[in-house]
Each structure stands twice: as C-alpha cells, then as structure tokens.
PDB file of N, CA and C in Angstrom:
ATOM      1  N   MET A   1      46.916-166.988 157.335  1.00  0.00           N
ATOM      2  CA  MET A   1      45.952-167.672 156.509  1.00  0.00           C
ATOM      3  C   MET A   1      44.715-167.980 157.348  1.00  0.00           C
ATOM      4  N   ARG A   2      43.551-167.714 156.808  1.00  0.00           N
ATOM      5  CA  ARG A   2      42.300-168.015 157.504  1.00  0.00           C
ATOM      6  C   ARG A   2      41.936-169.476 157.254  1.00  0.00           C
ATOM      7  N   HIS A   3      41.634-170.219 158.328  1.00  0.00           N
ATOM      8  CA  HIS A   3      41.249-171.623 158.214  1.00  0.00           C
ATOM      9  C   HIS A   3      39.831-171.734 157.660  1.00  0.00           C
ATOM     10  N   GLY A   4      39.603-172.684 156.756  1.00  0.00           N
ATOM     11  CA  GLY A   4      38.270-172.928 156.217  1.00  0.00           C
ATOM     12  C   GLY A   4      37.309-173.395 157.293  1.00  0.00           C
ATOM     13  N   THR A   5      37.798-174.208 158.202  1.00  0.00           N
ATOM     14  CA  THR A   5      37.042-174.681 159.362  1.00  0.00           C
ATOM     15  C   THR A   5      37.870-174.342 160.597  1.00  0.00           C
ATOM     16  N   PRO A   6      37.277-173.704 161.604  1.00  0.00           N
ATOM     17  CA  PRO A   6      38.060-173.340 162.790  1.00  0.00           C
ATOM     18  C   PRO A   6      38.733-174.554 163.429  1.00  0.00           C
ATOM     19  N   MET A   7      39.965-174.362 163.887  1.00  0.00           N
ATOM     20  CA  MET A   7      40.697-175.394 164.616  1.00  0.00           C
ATOM     21  C   MET A   7      40.476-175.127 166.098  1.00  0.00           C
ATOM     22  N   LEU A   8      39.485-175.778 166.664  1.00  0.00           N
ATOM     23  CA  LEU A   8      39.102-175.530 168.050  1.00  0.00           C
ATOM     24  C   LEU A   8      39.935-176.366 169.009  1.00  0.00           C
ATOM     25  N   SER A   9      39.840-176.039 170.273  1.00  0.00           N
ATOM     26  CA  SER A   9      40.586-176.743 171.305  1.00  0.00           C
ATOM     27  C   SER A   9      39.647-177.102 172.441  1.00  0.00           C
ATOM     28  N   LEU A  10      39.854-178.271 173.033  1.00  0.00           N
ATOM     29  CA  LEU A  10      39.072-178.667 174.199  1.00  0.00           C
ATOM     30  C   LEU A  10      39.608-177.965 175.435  1.00  0.00           C
ATOM     31  N   GLY A  11      38.722-177.681 176.369  1.00  0.00           N
ATOM     32  CA  GLY A  11      39.151-177.122 177.639  1.00  0.00           C
ATOM     33  C   GLY A  11      39.796-178.193 178.503  1.00  0.00           C
ATOM     34  N   ASN A  12      40.528-177.781 179.499  1.00  0.00           N
ATOM     35  CA  ASN A  12      41.167-178.717 180.425  1.00  0.00           C
ATOM     36  C   ASN A  12      40.181-179.210 181.471  1.00  0.00           C
ATOM     37  N   ALA A  13      40.374-180.427 181.920  1.00  0.00           N
ATOM     38  CA  ALA A  13      39.618-180.981 183.047  1.00  0.00           C
ATOM     39  C   ALA A  13      40.625-181.270 184.150  1.00  0.00           C
ATOM     40  N   PHE A  14      40.397-180.683 185.316  1.00  0.00           N
ATOM     41  CA  PHE A  14      41.360-180.811 186.405  1.00  0.00           C
ATOM     42  C   PHE A  14      40.906-181.751 187.506  1.00  0.00           C
ATOM     43  N   ASN A  15      39.624-182.150 187.471  1.00  0.00           N
ATOM     44  CA  ASN A  15      39.126-183.027 188.522  1.00  0.00           C
ATOM     45  C   ASN A  15      37.917-183.806 188.002  1.00  0.00           C
ATOM     46  N   GLU A  16      37.397-184.692 188.824  1.00  0.00           N
ATOM     47  CA  GLU A  16      36.283-185.546 188.407  1.00  0.00           C
ATOM     48  C   GLU A  16      35.045-184.727 188.040  1.00  0.00           C
ATOM     49  N   GLN A  17      34.775-183.662 188.772  1.00  0.00           N
ATOM     50  CA  GLN A  17      33.593-182.846 188.474  1.00  0.00           C
ATOM     51  C   GLN A  17      33.703-182.202 187.095  1.00  0.00           C
ATOM     52  N   ASP A  18      34.902-181.763 186.710  1.00  0.00           N
ATOM     53  CA  ASP A  18      35.099-181.204 185.370  1.00  0.00           C
ATOM     54  C   ASP A  18      34.753-182.236 184.301  1.00  0.00           C
ATOM     55  N   LEU A  19      35.150-183.497 184.519  1.00  0.00           N
ATOM     56  CA  LEU A  19      34.841-184.564 183.559  1.00  0.00           C
ATOM     57  C   LEU A  19      33.344-184.841 183.502  1.00  0.00           C
ATOM     58  N   LEU A  20      32.695-184.871 184.654  1.00  0.00           N
ATOM     59  CA  LEU A  20      31.247-185.103 184.689  1.00  0.00           C
ATOM     60  C   LEU A  20      30.492-183.967 183.998  1.00  0.00           C
ATOM     61  N   ASP A  21      30.939-182.737 184.198  1.00  0.00           N
ATOM     62  CA  ASP A  21      30.309-181.592 183.529  1.00  0.00           C
ATOM     63  C   ASP A  21      30.475-181.681 182.017  1.00  0.00           C
ATOM     64  N   PHE A  22      31.674-182.074 181.564  1.00  0.00           N
ATOM     65  CA  PHE A  22      31.922-182.249 180.131  1.00  0.00           C
ATOM     66  C   PHE A  22      30.996-183.318 179.557  1.00  0.00           C
ATOM     67  N   ASP A  23      30.903-184.452 180.238  1.00  0.00           N
ATOM     68  CA  ASP A  23      30.048-185.551 179.783  1.00  0.00           C
ATOM     69  C   ASP A  23      28.586-185.100 179.692  1.00  0.00           C
ATOM     70  N   ARG A  24      28.125-184.344 180.656  1.00  0.00           N
ATOM     71  CA  ARG A  24      26.748-183.847 180.646  1.00  0.00           C
ATOM     72  C   ARG A  24      26.504-182.950 179.424  1.00  0.00           C
ATOM     73  N   ARG A  25      27.451-182.055 179.135  1.00  0.00           N
ATOM     74  CA  ARG A  25      27.304-181.161 177.976  1.00  0.00           C
ATOM     75  C   ARG A  25      27.296-181.946 176.668  1.00  0.00           C
ATOM     76  N   VAL A  26      28.166-182.946 176.555  1.00  0.00           N
ATOM     77  CA  VAL A  26      28.209-183.764 175.342  1.00  0.00           C
ATOM     78  C   VAL A  26      26.892-184.505 175.158  1.00  0.00           C
ATOM     79  N   ARG A  27      26.397-185.134 176.210  1.00  0.00           N
ATOM     80  CA  ARG A  27      25.143-185.893 176.120  1.00  0.00           C
ATOM     81  C   ARG A  27      23.955-184.994 175.796  1.00  0.00           C
ATOM     82  N   GLN A  28      23.950-183.775 176.308  1.00  0.00           N
ATOM     83  CA  GLN A  28      22.880-182.841 175.969  1.00  0.00           C
ATOM     84  C   GLN A  28      22.927-182.476 174.490  1.00  0.00           C
ATOM     85  N   ALA A  29      24.123-182.405 173.937  1.00  0.00           N
ATOM     86  CA  ALA A  29      24.282-182.004 172.542  1.00  0.00           C
ATOM     87  C   ALA A  29      24.028-183.140 171.558  1.00  0.00           C
ATOM     88  N   VAL A  30      24.467-184.375 171.892  1.00  0.00           N
ATOM     89  CA  VAL A  30      24.401-185.463 170.905  1.00  0.00           C
ATOM     90  C   VAL A  30      23.631-186.687 171.360  1.00  0.00           C
ATOM     91  N   GLY A  31      23.169-186.713 172.586  1.00  0.00           N
ATOM     92  CA  GLY A  31      22.441-187.881 173.078  1.00  0.00           C
ATOM     93  C   GLY A  31      23.339-188.822 173.853  1.00  0.00           C
ATOM     94  N   ASP A  32      22.745-189.930 174.309  1.00  0.00           N
ATOM     95  CA  ASP A  32      23.466-190.857 175.186  1.00  0.00           C
ATOM     96  C   ASP A  32      24.285-191.923 174.461  1.00  0.00           C
ATOM     97  N   ASP A  33      24.126-192.076 173.160  1.00  0.00           N
ATOM     98  CA  ASP A  33      24.842-193.115 172.419  1.00  0.00           C
ATOM     99  C   ASP A  33      26.217-192.595 172.004  1.00  0.00           C
ATOM    100  N   ILE A  34      27.138-192.526 172.963  1.00  0.00           N
ATOM    101  CA  ILE A  34      28.476-191.996 172.704  1.00  0.00           C
ATOM    102  C   ILE A  34      29.527-192.908 173.322  1.00  0.00           C
ATOM    103  N   ALA A  35      30.745-192.764 172.854  1.00  0.00           N
ATOM    104  CA  ALA A  35      31.891-193.465 173.432  1.00  0.00           C
ATOM    105  C   ALA A  35      33.054-192.482 173.443  1.00  0.00           C
ATOM    106  N   TYR A  36      33.929-192.629 174.395  1.00  0.00           N
ATOM    107  CA  TYR A  36      35.093-191.756 174.503  1.00  0.00           C
ATOM    108  C   TYR A  36      36.368-192.554 174.256  1.00  0.00           C
ATOM    109  N   ASN A  37      37.335-191.912 173.631  1.00  0.00           N
ATOM    110  CA  ASN A  37      38.679-192.442 173.481  1.00  0.00           C
ATOM    111  C   ASN A  37      39.596-191.452 174.189  1.00  0.00           C
ATOM    112  N   VAL A  38      40.259-191.883 175.236  1.00  0.00           N
ATOM    113  CA  VAL A  38      41.087-190.988 176.035  1.00  0.00           C
ATOM    114  C   VAL A  38      42.551-191.335 175.815  1.00  0.00           C
ATOM    115  N   GLU A  39      43.360-190.304 175.551  1.00  0.00           N
ATOM    116  CA  GLU A  39      44.789-190.490 175.330  1.00  0.00           C
ATOM    117  C   GLU A  39      45.563-189.469 176.149  1.00  0.00           C
ATOM    118  N   LEU A  40      46.810-189.784 176.445  1.00  0.00           N
ATOM    119  CA  LEU A  40      47.680-188.807 177.083  1.00  0.00           C
ATOM    120  C   LEU A  40      47.881-187.636 176.144  1.00  0.00           C
ATOM    121  N   LYS A  41      47.972-186.451 176.698  1.00  0.00           N
ATOM    122  CA  LYS A  41      48.213-185.273 175.878  1.00  0.00           C
ATOM    123  C   LYS A  41      49.714-185.072 175.744  1.00  0.00           C
ATOM    124  N   ILE A  42      50.157-184.964 174.523  1.00  0.00           N
ATOM    125  CA  ILE A  42      51.552-184.665 174.244  1.00  0.00           C
ATOM    126  C   ILE A  42      51.576-183.305 173.572  1.00  0.00           C
ATOM    127  N   ASP A  43      52.212-182.352 174.213  1.00  0.00           N
ATOM    128  CA  ASP A  43      52.245-181.008 173.649  1.00  0.00           C
ATOM    129  C   ASP A  43      53.084-180.993 172.384  1.00  0.00           C
ATOM    130  N   GLY A  44      52.665-180.167 171.469  1.00  0.00           N
ATOM    131  CA  GLY A  44      53.376-180.024 170.213  1.00  0.00           C
ATOM    132  C   GLY A  44      52.714-178.950 169.380  1.00  0.00           C
ATOM    133  N   LEU A  45      53.024-178.927 168.130  1.00  0.00           N
ATOM    134  CA  LEU A  45      52.499-177.930 167.214  1.00  0.00           C
ATOM    135  C   LEU A  45      51.295-178.494 166.475  1.00  0.00           C
ATOM    136  N   ALA A  46      50.171-177.801 166.524  1.00  0.00           N
ATOM    137  CA  ALA A  46      48.981-178.204 165.770  1.00  0.00           C
ATOM    138  C   ALA A  46      49.027-177.516 164.411  1.00  0.00           C
ATOM    139  N   VAL A  47      48.855-178.295 163.353  1.00  0.00           N
ATOM    140  CA  VAL A  47      48.867-177.722 162.009  1.00  0.00           C
ATOM    141  C   VAL A  47      47.672-178.214 161.208  1.00  0.00           C
ATOM    142  N   SER A  48      47.323-177.451 160.215  1.00  0.00           N
ATOM    143  CA  SER A  48      46.303-177.819 159.245  1.00  0.00           C
ATOM    144  C   SER A  48      47.027-178.071 157.929  1.00  0.00           C
ATOM    145  N   LEU A  49      46.779-179.227 157.315  1.00  0.00           N
ATOM    146  CA  LEU A  49      47.415-179.560 156.041  1.00  0.00           C
ATOM    147  C   LEU A  49      46.362-179.554 154.950  1.00  0.00           C
ATOM    148  N   ARG A  50      46.649-178.889 153.839  1.00  0.00           N
ATOM    149  CA  ARG A  50      45.686-178.772 152.742  1.00  0.00           C
ATOM    150  C   ARG A  50      46.213-179.527 151.521  1.00  0.00           C
ATOM    151  N   TYR A  51      45.378-180.455 151.030  1.00  0.00           N
ATOM    152  CA  TYR A  51      45.667-181.196 149.807  1.00  0.00           C
ATOM    153  C   TYR A  51      44.581-180.860 148.792  1.00  0.00           C
ATOM    154  N   GLU A  52      44.962-180.639 147.544  1.00  0.00           N
ATOM    155  CA  GLU A  52      44.006-180.423 146.458  1.00  0.00           C
ATOM    156  C   GLU A  52      44.289-181.452 145.376  1.00  0.00           C
ATOM    157  N   ASN A  53      43.254-182.203 145.016  1.00  0.00           N
ATOM    158  CA  ASN A  53      43.405-183.294 144.045  1.00  0.00           C
ATOM    159  C   ASN A  53      44.519-184.247 144.454  1.00  0.00           C
ATOM    160  N   GLY A  54      44.639-184.487 145.763  1.00  0.00           N
ATOM    161  CA  GLY A  54      45.619-185.431 146.275  1.00  0.00           C
ATOM    162  C   GLY A  54      47.037-184.903 146.378  1.00  0.00           C
ATOM    163  N   VAL A  55      47.255-183.615 146.097  1.00  0.00           N
ATOM    164  CA  VAL A  55      48.595-183.034 146.132  1.00  0.00           C
ATOM    165  C   VAL A  55      48.663-181.988 147.249  1.00  0.00           C
ATOM    166  N   PHE A  56      49.710-182.084 148.074  1.00  0.00           N
ATOM    167  CA  PHE A  56      49.889-181.127 149.164  1.00  0.00           C
ATOM    168  C   PHE A  56      50.099-179.730 148.604  1.00  0.00           C
ATOM    169  N   VAL A  57      49.325-178.751 149.115  1.00  0.00           N
ATOM    170  CA  VAL A  57      49.480-177.374 148.647  1.00  0.00           C
ATOM    171  C   VAL A  57      49.923-176.410 149.738  1.00  0.00           C
ATOM    172  N   ARG A  58      49.571-176.675 151.018  1.00  0.00           N
ATOM    173  CA  ARG A  58      50.044-175.783 152.075  1.00  0.00           C
ATOM    174  C   ARG A  58      49.759-176.354 153.458  1.00  0.00           C
ATOM    175  N   GLY A  59      50.508-175.849 154.403  1.00  0.00           N
ATOM    176  CA  GLY A  59      50.287-176.148 155.808  1.00  0.00           C
ATOM    177  C   GLY A  59      50.232-174.841 156.571  1.00  0.00           C
ATOM    178  N   ALA A  60      49.509-174.839 157.679  1.00  0.00           N
ATOM    179  CA  ALA A  60      49.411-173.627 158.494  1.00  0.00           C
ATOM    180  C   ALA A  60      49.318-174.009 159.966  1.00  0.00           C
ATOM    181  N   THR A  61      49.833-173.145 160.822  1.00  0.00           N
ATOM    182  CA  THR A  61      49.717-173.357 162.259  1.00  0.00           C
ATOM    183  C   THR A  61      48.268-173.173 162.689  1.00  0.00           C
ATOM    184  N   ARG A  62      47.944-173.641 163.890  1.00  0.00           N
ATOM    185  CA  ARG A  62      46.609-173.437 164.456  1.00  0.00           C
ATOM    186  C   ARG A  62      46.365-171.954 164.707  1.00  0.00           C
ATOM    187  N   GLY A  63      47.380-171.239 165.130  1.00  0.00           N
ATOM    188  CA  GLY A  63      47.229-169.810 165.426  1.00  0.00           C
ATOM    189  C   GLY A  63      46.197-169.594 166.513  1.00  0.00           C
ATOM    190  N   ASP A  64      45.250-168.701 166.261  1.00  0.00           N
ATOM    191  CA  ASP A  64      44.197-168.430 167.246  1.00  0.00           C
ATOM    192  C   ASP A  64      42.980-169.321 167.039  1.00  0.00           C
ATOM    193  N   GLY A  65      43.103-170.301 166.136  1.00  0.00           N
ATOM    194  CA  GLY A  65      41.990-171.204 165.843  1.00  0.00           C
ATOM    195  C   GLY A  65      41.226-170.792 164.602  1.00  0.00           C
ATOM    196  N   THR A  66      41.265-169.511 164.270  1.00  0.00           N
ATOM    197  CA  THR A  66      40.601-168.985 163.079  1.00  0.00           C
ATOM    198  C   THR A  66      41.615-168.646 161.995  1.00  0.00           C
ATOM    199  N   THR A  67      42.746-168.085 162.409  1.00  0.00           N
ATOM    200  CA  THR A  67      43.788-167.670 161.476  1.00  0.00           C
ATOM    201  C   THR A  67      45.131-168.211 161.954  1.00  0.00           C
ATOM    202  N   GLY A  68      45.892-168.806 161.027  1.00  0.00           N
ATOM    203  CA  GLY A  68      47.200-169.350 161.363  1.00  0.00           C
ATOM    204  C   GLY A  68      48.268-168.844 160.414  1.00  0.00           C
ATOM    205  N   ARG A  69      49.494-169.203 160.706  1.00  0.00           N
ATOM    206  CA  ARG A  69      50.641-168.791 159.900  1.00  0.00           C
ATOM    207  C   ARG A  69      50.968-169.886 158.892  1.00  0.00           C
ATOM    208  N   ILE A  70      51.173-169.508 157.643  1.00  0.00           N
ATOM    209  CA  ILE A  70      51.489-170.470 156.580  1.00  0.00           C
ATOM    210  C   ILE A  70      52.886-171.042 156.811  1.00  0.00           C
ATOM    211  N   LEU A  71      52.989-172.375 156.657  1.00  0.00           N
ATOM    212  CA  LEU A  71      54.254-173.087 156.863  1.00  0.00           C
ATOM    213  C   LEU A  71      54.605-173.923 155.636  1.00  0.00           C
ATOM    214  N   LEU A  72      54.512-173.376 154.469  1.00  0.00           N
ATOM    215  CA  LEU A  72      54.681-174.162 153.249  1.00  0.00           C
ATOM    216  C   LEU A  72      56.043-174.849 153.171  1.00  0.00           C
ATOM    217  N   LYS A  73      57.128-174.112 153.302  1.00  0.00           N
ATOM    218  CA  LYS A  73      58.459-174.716 153.164  1.00  0.00           C
ATOM    219  C   LYS A  73      58.738-175.722 154.274  1.00  0.00           C
ATOM    220  N   THR A  74      58.403-175.372 155.510  1.00  0.00           N
ATOM    221  CA  THR A  74      58.619-176.274 156.636  1.00  0.00           C
ATOM    222  C   THR A  74      57.772-177.527 156.493  1.00  0.00           C
ATOM    223  N   SER A  75      56.505-177.369 156.126  1.00  0.00           N
ATOM    224  CA  SER A  75      55.593-178.507 156.002  1.00  0.00           C
ATOM    225  C   SER A  75      56.070-179.497 154.956  1.00  0.00           C
ATOM    226  N   LYS A  76      56.596-179.018 153.848  1.00  0.00           N
ATOM    227  CA  LYS A  76      57.020-179.906 152.756  1.00  0.00           C
ATOM    228  C   LYS A  76      58.107-180.876 153.193  1.00  0.00           C
ATOM    229  N   ARG A  77      58.869-180.529 154.222  1.00  0.00           N
ATOM    230  CA  ARG A  77      59.932-181.422 154.700  1.00  0.00           C
ATOM    231  C   ARG A  77      59.387-182.572 155.527  1.00  0.00           C
ATOM    232  N   PHE A  78      58.170-182.428 156.077  1.00  0.00           N
ATOM    233  CA  PHE A  78      57.673-183.405 157.044  1.00  0.00           C
ATOM    234  C   PHE A  78      56.406-184.143 156.645  1.00  0.00           C
ATOM    235  N   VAL A  79      55.733-183.726 155.594  1.00  0.00           N
ATOM    236  CA  VAL A  79      54.470-184.367 155.215  1.00  0.00           C
ATOM    237  C   VAL A  79      54.557-184.893 153.788  1.00  0.00           C
ATOM    238  N   PRO A  80      53.792-185.941 153.493  1.00  0.00           N
ATOM    239  CA  PRO A  80      53.799-186.486 152.131  1.00  0.00           C
ATOM    240  C   PRO A  80      53.282-185.466 151.120  1.00  0.00           C
ATOM    241  N   SER A  81      53.895-185.420 149.956  1.00  0.00           N
ATOM    242  CA  SER A  81      53.455-184.485 148.916  1.00  0.00           C
ATOM    243  C   SER A  81      52.185-184.961 148.225  1.00  0.00           C
ATOM    244  N   ARG A  82      51.868-186.248 148.375  1.00  0.00           N
ATOM    245  CA  ARG A  82      50.636-186.817 147.778  1.00  0.00           C
ATOM    246  C   ARG A  82      49.931-187.654 148.803  1.00  0.00           C
TER     247      ARG A  82
END
C-alpha cells in the first residue's frame, strides 16, 4: 500500500557534533523559536493507521517509507475500531 504521506525516519546521532549539526539544520529550516522533546528509542514496528469517518479501515507497516504492507487483520486486534 502506498502511504498518502511518507513515513520518514530521523537519522542517528552518535556524538555531540551530530546533535549540533542536526540543531543547525533545524534552525536554518524553521528559525530559532524551537523546543526539543527527547525520549529513549524503543525499537518496534512502525505502522500507519487509517480511519475514515472515525472508523478504522486499515493499517500498514512503514515499509520503505513510501510503500508498506497492509496489516488489516493484525491491526484490528490491537487498535480501536473507532
């Protein structure tokens, strides 16, 4: 399934310089009025959930970020139907 909006991923930062470079790129793109929320990364499965008129219609894996695999039956067991 092709995602309506690409599911992008952030690059890894391995040292302080990587973080400073990331901050510089963000500030160049959006200006200096920004705040960061940093959380531990927990690996898992990234999915896209689609609801139409408040009703769950499908789920898909992230895949390559542009196209993912449909997970309709699996998704229905774990996500609210409304």
